[in-house]
Every structure is written in structure tokens, then in C-alpha cells.
PDB file of C-alpha atoms in Angstrom:
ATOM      1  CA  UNK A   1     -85.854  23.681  12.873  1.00  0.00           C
ATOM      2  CA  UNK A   2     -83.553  26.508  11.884  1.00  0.00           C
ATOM      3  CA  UNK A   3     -81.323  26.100  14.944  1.00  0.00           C
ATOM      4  CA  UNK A   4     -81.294  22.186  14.310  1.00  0.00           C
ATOM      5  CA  UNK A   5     -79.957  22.428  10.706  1.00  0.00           C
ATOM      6  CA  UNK A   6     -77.516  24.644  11.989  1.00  0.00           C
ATOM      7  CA  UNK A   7     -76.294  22.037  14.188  1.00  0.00           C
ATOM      8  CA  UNK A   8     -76.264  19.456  11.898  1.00  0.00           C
ATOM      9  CA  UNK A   9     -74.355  21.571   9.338  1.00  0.00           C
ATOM     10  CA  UNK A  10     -71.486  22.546  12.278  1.00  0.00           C
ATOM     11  CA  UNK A  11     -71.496  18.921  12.405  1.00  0.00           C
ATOM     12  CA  UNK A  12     -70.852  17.882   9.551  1.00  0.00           C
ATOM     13  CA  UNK A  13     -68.209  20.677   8.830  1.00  0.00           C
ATOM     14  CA  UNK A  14     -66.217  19.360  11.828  1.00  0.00           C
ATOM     15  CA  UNK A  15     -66.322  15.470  11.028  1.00  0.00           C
ATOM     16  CA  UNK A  16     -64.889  16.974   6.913  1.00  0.00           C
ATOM     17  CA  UNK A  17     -62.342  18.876   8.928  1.00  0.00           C
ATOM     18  CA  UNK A  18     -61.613  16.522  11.392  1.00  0.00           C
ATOM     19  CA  UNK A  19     -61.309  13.428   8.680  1.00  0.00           C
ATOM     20  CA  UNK A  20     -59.231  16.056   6.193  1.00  0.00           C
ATOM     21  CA  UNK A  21     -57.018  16.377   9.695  1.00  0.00           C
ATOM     22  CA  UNK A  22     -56.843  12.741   9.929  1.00  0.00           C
ATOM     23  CA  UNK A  23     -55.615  12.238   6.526  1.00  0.00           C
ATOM     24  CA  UNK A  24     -52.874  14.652   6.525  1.00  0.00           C
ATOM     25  CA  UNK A  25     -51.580  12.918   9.656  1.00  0.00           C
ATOM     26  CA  UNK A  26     -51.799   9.212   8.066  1.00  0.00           C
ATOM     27  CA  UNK A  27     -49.835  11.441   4.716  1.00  0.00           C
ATOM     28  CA  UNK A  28     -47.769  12.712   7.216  1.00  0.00           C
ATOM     29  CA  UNK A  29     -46.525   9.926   9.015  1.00  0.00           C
ATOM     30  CA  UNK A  30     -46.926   7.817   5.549  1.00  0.00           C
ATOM     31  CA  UNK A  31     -44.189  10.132   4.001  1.00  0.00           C
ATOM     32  CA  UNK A  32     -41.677   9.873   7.235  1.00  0.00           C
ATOM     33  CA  UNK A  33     -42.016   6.097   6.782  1.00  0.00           C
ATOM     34  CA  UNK A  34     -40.909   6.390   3.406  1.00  0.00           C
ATOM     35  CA  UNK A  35     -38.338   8.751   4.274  1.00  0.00           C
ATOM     36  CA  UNK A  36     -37.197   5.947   7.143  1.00  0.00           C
ATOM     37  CA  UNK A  37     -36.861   3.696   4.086  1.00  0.00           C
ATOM     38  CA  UNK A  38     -34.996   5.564   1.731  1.00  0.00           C
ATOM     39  CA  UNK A  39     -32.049   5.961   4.972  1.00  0.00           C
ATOM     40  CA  UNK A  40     -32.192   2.600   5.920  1.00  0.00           C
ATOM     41  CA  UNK A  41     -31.663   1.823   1.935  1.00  0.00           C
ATOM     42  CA  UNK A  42     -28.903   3.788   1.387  1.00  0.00           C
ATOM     43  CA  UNK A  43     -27.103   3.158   4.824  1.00  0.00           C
ATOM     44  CA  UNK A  44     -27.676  -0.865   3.401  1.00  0.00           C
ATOM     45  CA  UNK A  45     -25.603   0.478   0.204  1.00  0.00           C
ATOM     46  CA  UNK A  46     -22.645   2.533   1.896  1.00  0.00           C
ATOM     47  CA  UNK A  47     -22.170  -0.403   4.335  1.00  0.00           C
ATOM     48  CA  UNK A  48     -22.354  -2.996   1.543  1.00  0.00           C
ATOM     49  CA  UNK A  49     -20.334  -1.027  -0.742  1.00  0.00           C
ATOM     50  CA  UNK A  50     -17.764  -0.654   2.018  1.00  0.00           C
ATOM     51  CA  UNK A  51     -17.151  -3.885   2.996  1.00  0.00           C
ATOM     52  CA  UNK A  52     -16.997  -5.179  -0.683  1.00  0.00           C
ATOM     53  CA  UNK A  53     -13.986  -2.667  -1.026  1.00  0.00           C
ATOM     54  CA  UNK A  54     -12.342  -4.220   2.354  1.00  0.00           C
ATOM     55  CA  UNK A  55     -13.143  -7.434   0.815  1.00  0.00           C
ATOM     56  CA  UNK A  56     -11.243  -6.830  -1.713  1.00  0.00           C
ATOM     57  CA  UNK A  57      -8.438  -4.863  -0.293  1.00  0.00           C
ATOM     58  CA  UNK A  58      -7.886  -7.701   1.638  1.00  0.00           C
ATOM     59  CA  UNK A  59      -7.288 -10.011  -1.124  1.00  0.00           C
ATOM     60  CA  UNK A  60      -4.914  -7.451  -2.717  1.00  0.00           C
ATOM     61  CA  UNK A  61      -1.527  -8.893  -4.073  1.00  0.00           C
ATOM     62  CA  UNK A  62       1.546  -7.927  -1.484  1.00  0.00           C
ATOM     63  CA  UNK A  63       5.251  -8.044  -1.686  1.00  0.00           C
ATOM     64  CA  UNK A  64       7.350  -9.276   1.346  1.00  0.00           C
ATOM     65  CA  UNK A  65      10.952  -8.907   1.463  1.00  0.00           C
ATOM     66  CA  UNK A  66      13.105 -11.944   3.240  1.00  0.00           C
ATOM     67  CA  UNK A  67      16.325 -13.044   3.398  1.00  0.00           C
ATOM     68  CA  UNK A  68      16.967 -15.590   0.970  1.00  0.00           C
ATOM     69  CA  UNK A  69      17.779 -18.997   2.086  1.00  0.00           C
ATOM     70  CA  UNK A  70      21.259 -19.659   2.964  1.00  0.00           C
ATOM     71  CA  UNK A  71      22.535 -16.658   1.272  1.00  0.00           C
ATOM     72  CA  UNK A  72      23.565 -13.307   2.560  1.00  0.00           C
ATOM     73  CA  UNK A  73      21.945 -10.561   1.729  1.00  0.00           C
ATOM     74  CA  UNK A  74      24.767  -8.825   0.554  1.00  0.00           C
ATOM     75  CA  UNK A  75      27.866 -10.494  -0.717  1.00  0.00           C
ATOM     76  CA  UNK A  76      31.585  -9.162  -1.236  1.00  0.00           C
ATOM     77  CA  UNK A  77      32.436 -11.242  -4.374  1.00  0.00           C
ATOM     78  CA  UNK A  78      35.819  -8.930  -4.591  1.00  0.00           C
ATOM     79  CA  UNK A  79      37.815  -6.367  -3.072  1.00  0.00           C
ATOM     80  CA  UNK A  80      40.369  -4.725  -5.019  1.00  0.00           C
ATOM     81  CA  UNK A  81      42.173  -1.567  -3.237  1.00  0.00           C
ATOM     82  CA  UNK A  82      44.177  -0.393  -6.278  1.00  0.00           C
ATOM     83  CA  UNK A  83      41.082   0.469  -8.152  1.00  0.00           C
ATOM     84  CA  UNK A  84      39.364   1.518  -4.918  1.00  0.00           C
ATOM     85  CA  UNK A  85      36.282  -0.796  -5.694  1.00  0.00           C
ATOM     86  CA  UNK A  86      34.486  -3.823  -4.018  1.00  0.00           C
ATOM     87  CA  UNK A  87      31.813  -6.142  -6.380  1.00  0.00           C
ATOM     88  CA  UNK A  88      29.247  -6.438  -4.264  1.00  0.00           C
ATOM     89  CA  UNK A  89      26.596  -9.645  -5.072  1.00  0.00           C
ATOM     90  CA  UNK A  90      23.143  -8.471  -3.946  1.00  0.00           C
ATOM     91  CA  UNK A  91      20.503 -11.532  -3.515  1.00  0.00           C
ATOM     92  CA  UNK A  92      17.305 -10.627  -3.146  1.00  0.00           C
ATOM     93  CA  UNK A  93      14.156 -12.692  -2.081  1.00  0.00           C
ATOM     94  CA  UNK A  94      10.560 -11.023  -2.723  1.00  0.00           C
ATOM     95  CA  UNK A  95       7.344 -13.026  -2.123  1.00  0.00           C
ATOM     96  CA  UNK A  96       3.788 -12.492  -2.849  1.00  0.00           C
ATOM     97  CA  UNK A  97       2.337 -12.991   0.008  1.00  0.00           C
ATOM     98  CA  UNK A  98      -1.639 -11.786  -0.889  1.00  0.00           C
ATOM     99  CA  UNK A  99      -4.528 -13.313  -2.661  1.00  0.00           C
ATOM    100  CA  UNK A 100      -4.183 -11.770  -6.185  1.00  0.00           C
ATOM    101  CA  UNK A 101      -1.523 -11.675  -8.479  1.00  0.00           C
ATOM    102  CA  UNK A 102       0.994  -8.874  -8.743  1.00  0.00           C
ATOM    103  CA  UNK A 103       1.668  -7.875 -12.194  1.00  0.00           C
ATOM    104  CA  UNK A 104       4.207  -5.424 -14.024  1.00  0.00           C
ATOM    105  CA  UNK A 105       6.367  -5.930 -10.862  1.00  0.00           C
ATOM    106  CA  UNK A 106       9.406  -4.291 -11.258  1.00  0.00           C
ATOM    107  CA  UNK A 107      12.588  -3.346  -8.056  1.00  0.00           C
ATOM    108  CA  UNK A 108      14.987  -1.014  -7.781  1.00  0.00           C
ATOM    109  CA  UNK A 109      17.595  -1.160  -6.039  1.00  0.00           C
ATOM    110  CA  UNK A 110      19.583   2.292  -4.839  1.00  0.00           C
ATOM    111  CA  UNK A 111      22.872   2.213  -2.581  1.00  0.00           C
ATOM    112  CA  UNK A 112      23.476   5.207  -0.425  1.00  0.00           C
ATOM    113  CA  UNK A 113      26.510   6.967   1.263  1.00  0.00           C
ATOM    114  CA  UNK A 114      25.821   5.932   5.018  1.00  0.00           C
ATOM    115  CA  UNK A 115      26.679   9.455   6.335  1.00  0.00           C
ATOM    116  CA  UNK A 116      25.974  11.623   3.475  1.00  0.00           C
ATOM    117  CA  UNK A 117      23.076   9.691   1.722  1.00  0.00           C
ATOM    118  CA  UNK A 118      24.171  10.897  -1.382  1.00  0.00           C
ATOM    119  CA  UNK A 119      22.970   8.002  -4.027  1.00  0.00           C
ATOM    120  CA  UNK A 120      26.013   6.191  -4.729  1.00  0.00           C
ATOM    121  CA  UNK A 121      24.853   3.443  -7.202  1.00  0.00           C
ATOM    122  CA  UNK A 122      21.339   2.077  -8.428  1.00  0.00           C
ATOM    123  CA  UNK A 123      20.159  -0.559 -10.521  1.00  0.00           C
ATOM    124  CA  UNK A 124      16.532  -2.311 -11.422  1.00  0.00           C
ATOM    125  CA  UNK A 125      15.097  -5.224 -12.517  1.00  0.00           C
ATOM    126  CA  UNK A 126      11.710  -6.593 -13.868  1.00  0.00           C
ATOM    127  CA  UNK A 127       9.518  -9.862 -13.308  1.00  0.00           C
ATOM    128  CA  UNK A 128       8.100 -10.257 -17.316  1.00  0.00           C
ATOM    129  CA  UNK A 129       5.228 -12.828 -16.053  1.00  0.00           C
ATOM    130  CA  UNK A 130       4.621 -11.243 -12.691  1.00  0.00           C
ATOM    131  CA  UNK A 131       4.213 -12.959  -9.244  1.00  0.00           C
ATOM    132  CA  UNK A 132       1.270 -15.067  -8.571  1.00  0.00           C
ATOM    133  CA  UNK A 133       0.090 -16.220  -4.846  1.00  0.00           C
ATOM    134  CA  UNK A 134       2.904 -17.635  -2.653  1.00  0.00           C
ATOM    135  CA  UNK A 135       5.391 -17.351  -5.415  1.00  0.00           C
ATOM    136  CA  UNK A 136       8.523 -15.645  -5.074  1.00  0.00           C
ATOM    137  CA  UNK A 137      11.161 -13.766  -7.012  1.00  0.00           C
ATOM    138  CA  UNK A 138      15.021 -13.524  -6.572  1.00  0.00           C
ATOM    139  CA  UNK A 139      16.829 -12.035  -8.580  1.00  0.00           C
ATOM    140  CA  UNK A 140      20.433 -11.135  -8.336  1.00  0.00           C
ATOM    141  CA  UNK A 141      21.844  -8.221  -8.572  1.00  0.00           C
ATOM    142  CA  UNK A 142      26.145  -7.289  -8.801  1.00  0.00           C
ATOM    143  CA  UNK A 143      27.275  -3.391  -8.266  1.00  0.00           C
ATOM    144  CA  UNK A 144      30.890  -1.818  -8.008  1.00  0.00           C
ATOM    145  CA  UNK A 145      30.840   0.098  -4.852  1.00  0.00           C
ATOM    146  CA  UNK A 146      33.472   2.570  -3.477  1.00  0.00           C
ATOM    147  CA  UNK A 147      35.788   0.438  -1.644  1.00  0.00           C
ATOM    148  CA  UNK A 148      36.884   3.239   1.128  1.00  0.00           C
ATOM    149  CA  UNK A 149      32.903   4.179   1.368  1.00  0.00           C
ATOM    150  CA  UNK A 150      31.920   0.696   2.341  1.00  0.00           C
ATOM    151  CA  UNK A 151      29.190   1.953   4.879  1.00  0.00           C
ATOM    152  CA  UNK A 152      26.033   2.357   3.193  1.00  0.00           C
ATOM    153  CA  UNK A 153      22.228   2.015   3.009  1.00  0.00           C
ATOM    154  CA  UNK A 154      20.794  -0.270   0.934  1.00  0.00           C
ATOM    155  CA  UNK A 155      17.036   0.584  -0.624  1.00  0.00           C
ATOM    156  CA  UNK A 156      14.976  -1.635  -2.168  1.00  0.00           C
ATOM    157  CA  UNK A 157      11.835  -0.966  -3.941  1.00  0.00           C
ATOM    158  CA  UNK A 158       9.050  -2.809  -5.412  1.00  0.00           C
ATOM    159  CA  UNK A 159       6.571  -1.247  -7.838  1.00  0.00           C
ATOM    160  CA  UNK A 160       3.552  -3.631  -8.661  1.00  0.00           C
ATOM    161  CA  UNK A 161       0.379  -3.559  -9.718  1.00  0.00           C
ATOM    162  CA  UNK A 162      -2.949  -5.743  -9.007  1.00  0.00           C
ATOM    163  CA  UNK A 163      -5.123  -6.218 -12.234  1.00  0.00           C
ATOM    164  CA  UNK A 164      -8.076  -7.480 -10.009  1.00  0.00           C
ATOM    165  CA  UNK A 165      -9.017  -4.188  -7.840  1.00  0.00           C
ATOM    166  CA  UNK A 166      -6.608  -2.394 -10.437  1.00  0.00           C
ATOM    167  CA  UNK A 167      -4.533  -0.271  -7.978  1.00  0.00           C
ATOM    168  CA  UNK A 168      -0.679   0.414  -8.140  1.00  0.00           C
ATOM    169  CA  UNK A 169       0.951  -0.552  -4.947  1.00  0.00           C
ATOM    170  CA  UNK A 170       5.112   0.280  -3.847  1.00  0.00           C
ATOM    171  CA  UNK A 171       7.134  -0.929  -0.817  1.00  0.00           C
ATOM    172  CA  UNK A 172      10.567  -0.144   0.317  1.00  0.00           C
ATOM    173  CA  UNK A 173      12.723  -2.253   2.296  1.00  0.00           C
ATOM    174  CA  UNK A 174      16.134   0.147   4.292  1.00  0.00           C
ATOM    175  CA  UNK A 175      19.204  -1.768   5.567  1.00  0.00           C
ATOM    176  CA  UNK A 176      22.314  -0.557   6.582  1.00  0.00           C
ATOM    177  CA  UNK A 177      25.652  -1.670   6.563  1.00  0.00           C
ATOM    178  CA  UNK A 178      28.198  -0.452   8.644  1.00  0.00           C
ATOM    179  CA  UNK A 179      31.927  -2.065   7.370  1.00  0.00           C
ATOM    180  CA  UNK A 180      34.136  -5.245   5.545  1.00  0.00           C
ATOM    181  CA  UNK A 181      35.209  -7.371   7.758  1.00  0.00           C
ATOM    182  CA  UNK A 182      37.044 -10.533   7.073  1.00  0.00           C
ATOM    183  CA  UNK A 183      35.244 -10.282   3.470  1.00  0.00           C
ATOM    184  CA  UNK A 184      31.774 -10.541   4.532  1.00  0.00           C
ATOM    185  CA  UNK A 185      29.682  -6.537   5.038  1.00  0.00           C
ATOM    186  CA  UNK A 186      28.444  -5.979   8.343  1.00  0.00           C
ATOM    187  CA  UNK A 187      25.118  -5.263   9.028  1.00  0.00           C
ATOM    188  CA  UNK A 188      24.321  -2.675  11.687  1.00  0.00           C
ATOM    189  CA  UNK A 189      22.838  -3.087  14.601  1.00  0.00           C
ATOM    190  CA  UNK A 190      21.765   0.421  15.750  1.00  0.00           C
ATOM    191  CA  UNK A 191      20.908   3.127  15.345  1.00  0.00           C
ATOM    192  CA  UNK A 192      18.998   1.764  12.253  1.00  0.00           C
ATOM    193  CA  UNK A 193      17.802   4.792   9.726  1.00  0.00           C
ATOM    194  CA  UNK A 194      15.824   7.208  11.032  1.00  0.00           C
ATOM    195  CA  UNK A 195      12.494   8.699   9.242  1.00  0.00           C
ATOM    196  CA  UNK A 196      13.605  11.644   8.657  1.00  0.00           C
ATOM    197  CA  UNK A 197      16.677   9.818   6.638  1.00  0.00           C
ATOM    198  CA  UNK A 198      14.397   7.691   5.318  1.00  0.00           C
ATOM    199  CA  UNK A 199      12.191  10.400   3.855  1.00  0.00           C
ATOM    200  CA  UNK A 200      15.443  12.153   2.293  1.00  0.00           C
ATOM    201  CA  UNK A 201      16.278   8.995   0.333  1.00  0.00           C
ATOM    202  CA  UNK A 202      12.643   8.564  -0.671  1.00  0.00           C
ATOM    203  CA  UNK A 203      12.467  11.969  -2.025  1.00  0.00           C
ATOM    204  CA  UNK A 204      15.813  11.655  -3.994  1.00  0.00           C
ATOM    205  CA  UNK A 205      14.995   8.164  -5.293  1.00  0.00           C
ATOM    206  CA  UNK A 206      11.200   9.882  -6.190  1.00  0.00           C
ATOM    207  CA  UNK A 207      13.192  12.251  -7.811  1.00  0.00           C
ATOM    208  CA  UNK A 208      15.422   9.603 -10.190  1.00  0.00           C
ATOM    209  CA  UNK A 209      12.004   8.360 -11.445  1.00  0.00           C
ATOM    210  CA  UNK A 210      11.619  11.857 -12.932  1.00  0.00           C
ATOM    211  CA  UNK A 211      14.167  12.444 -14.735  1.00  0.00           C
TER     212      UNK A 211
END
């Protein structure tokens, strides 16, 4: 009798320890499928979250620069020697081009000394109501240049804004002219401006917005 309670006892302390060993693997593997979930969740998030911000980068507001129809660019509207100055008629085209609408828009426009890139003249103007979808903006601008210096670079840059995603946005548009001839500038052909002249009239027209 003894050695049959004895049995019975072992018994039953192996079917406890074998049912407490069978719960800890069902809380085991219950707590890695949890786990599981909580990834899967927040992998759902960072790839929803990310595509709404493409979404809406995508739809941002976005200034084009063209050249306006049937106009130059750049006109000579007079050339006097004497006084060693040209009036030069800028016409500028700039186009929204994105979804949203580009607010507190405002350009600048900067002439640099072709060889030197010293800033030789600048000037800026401002689009009050802003510039919704497919509408555009030209506004004209006139500047005395140095007749004898009449190879320069011509900068423009547009500052905007987009109220939907609220981010502040710039472009910057670089064409060179090379001479007058026959009253009409001449654009250049090659070689256009390098980046490394590019990033030296950046950083001086950076530096105008500082003072």
C-alpha cells in the first residue's frame, strides 16, 4: 500500500509540473504573439505615416521659371555710352506648377559681374495674393547696368511658402549673358555656370538677406 501511494503521489506531482510546464509555454508563446502584434502595429503606423507625408509632399505648391511668351528674357530698352549705362527690361514668367497654393511669394533678382561675380545690382518684388494652381506671375523688372560690364549672370530667386503642409520652399534660376549685340544681350551658350560659381553667388546673395 505504502509503495502504491507513493506512486500515485509521484504521479500526481509530475502531471502539476508537467501542466504548470504547459502553461508557461501557452504564456510564453501567448506573450511573443502579442509582441508580433505590437511590430506589425507600429510598422502599420511608420508606413502609414510615411506615405501620408509623400502624399502630401507631392501636392506641395512649386515655382517654375519660363520664358515669357514672345518676350525676351532680358531686354536692352537703352544704351547710353556717355553715362556708361544700359536700362536693361527684365521680364520674368513664374508659374505654380503644384497642387497647393504658394503664399508670401516673394523674387529677387541679383545681377552679377560675369568674371568676377561681384553683385553688381539687385532688386525684389512681391506677389500680395500669392499664386494659386496653374497660375502664373510676371512681373517686370528695369535695372541700370554698367554699360562696358555687359557680361553678367543673372539670379533669380523665389521664396514661397505652402500654408497646407506649412513648409518654406526657395528656387533659383542662373543665366548668363555673354555681350550687346545689335541691341539685343546675348545669351551664352557654354560653358554655362559652374557649381562651384553657383555656390559663391548663393552664399553672397545668403549673405544680402542678413544684413
Amino acid at each position: 500500500m505504502s509503495v502504491s501511494k507513493n506512486r500515485k503521489n509521484n504521479n500526481d506531482t509530475v502531471g502539476k509540473q508537467n501542466t504548470h510546464s504547459h502553461k508557461s509555454y501557452l504564456e510564453i508563446a501567448n506573450s511573443i504573439c502579442q509582441a508580433l502584434m505590437v511590430v506589425v502595429a507600429l510598422i502599420t503606423i511608420i508606413h502609414t505615416t510615411s506615405s501620408w507625408k509623400e502624399d502630401r509632399l507631392s501636392k506641395r505648391a512649386y515655382i517654375t521659371f519660363s520664358r515669357p511668351y514672345e518676350k525676351e528674357p532680358v531686354e536692352v530698352v537703352s544704351l547710353n555710352k556717355d553715362k556708361n549705362e544700359v536700362d536693361l527690361k527684365f521680364n520674368l514668367e513664374l508659374k505654380n506648377v503644384g497642387f497647393n497654393e504658394a503664399k508670401d511669394l516673394s523674387i529677387g533678382l541679383y545681377v552679377f559681374d560675369r568674371k568676377t561675380l561681384s553683385l553688381l545690382k539687385l532688386t525684389s518684388s512681391y506677389a500680395v495674393n500669392g499664386l494659386p494652381r496653374d497660375q502664373i506671375f510676371d512681373p517686370e523688372f528695369y535695372l541700370l547696368n554698367p554699360a562696358n560690364k555687359p557680361a553678367f549672370v543673372l539670379v533669380v530667386h523665389a521664396k514661397y511658402r505652402d500654408p497646407i503642409i506649412n513648409k518654406d520652399f526657395e528656387n533659383m534660376s542662373f543665366q548668363p549673358y555673354s555681350e550687346i549685340r545689335n541691341g539685343r544681350l546675348s545669351q551664352e551658350t557654354g560653358p554655362f555656370v559652374t557649381k562651384e560659381e553657383e555656390a559663391t553667388m548663393v552664399n553672397i546673395i545668403n549673405n544680402q538677406k542678413n544684413i
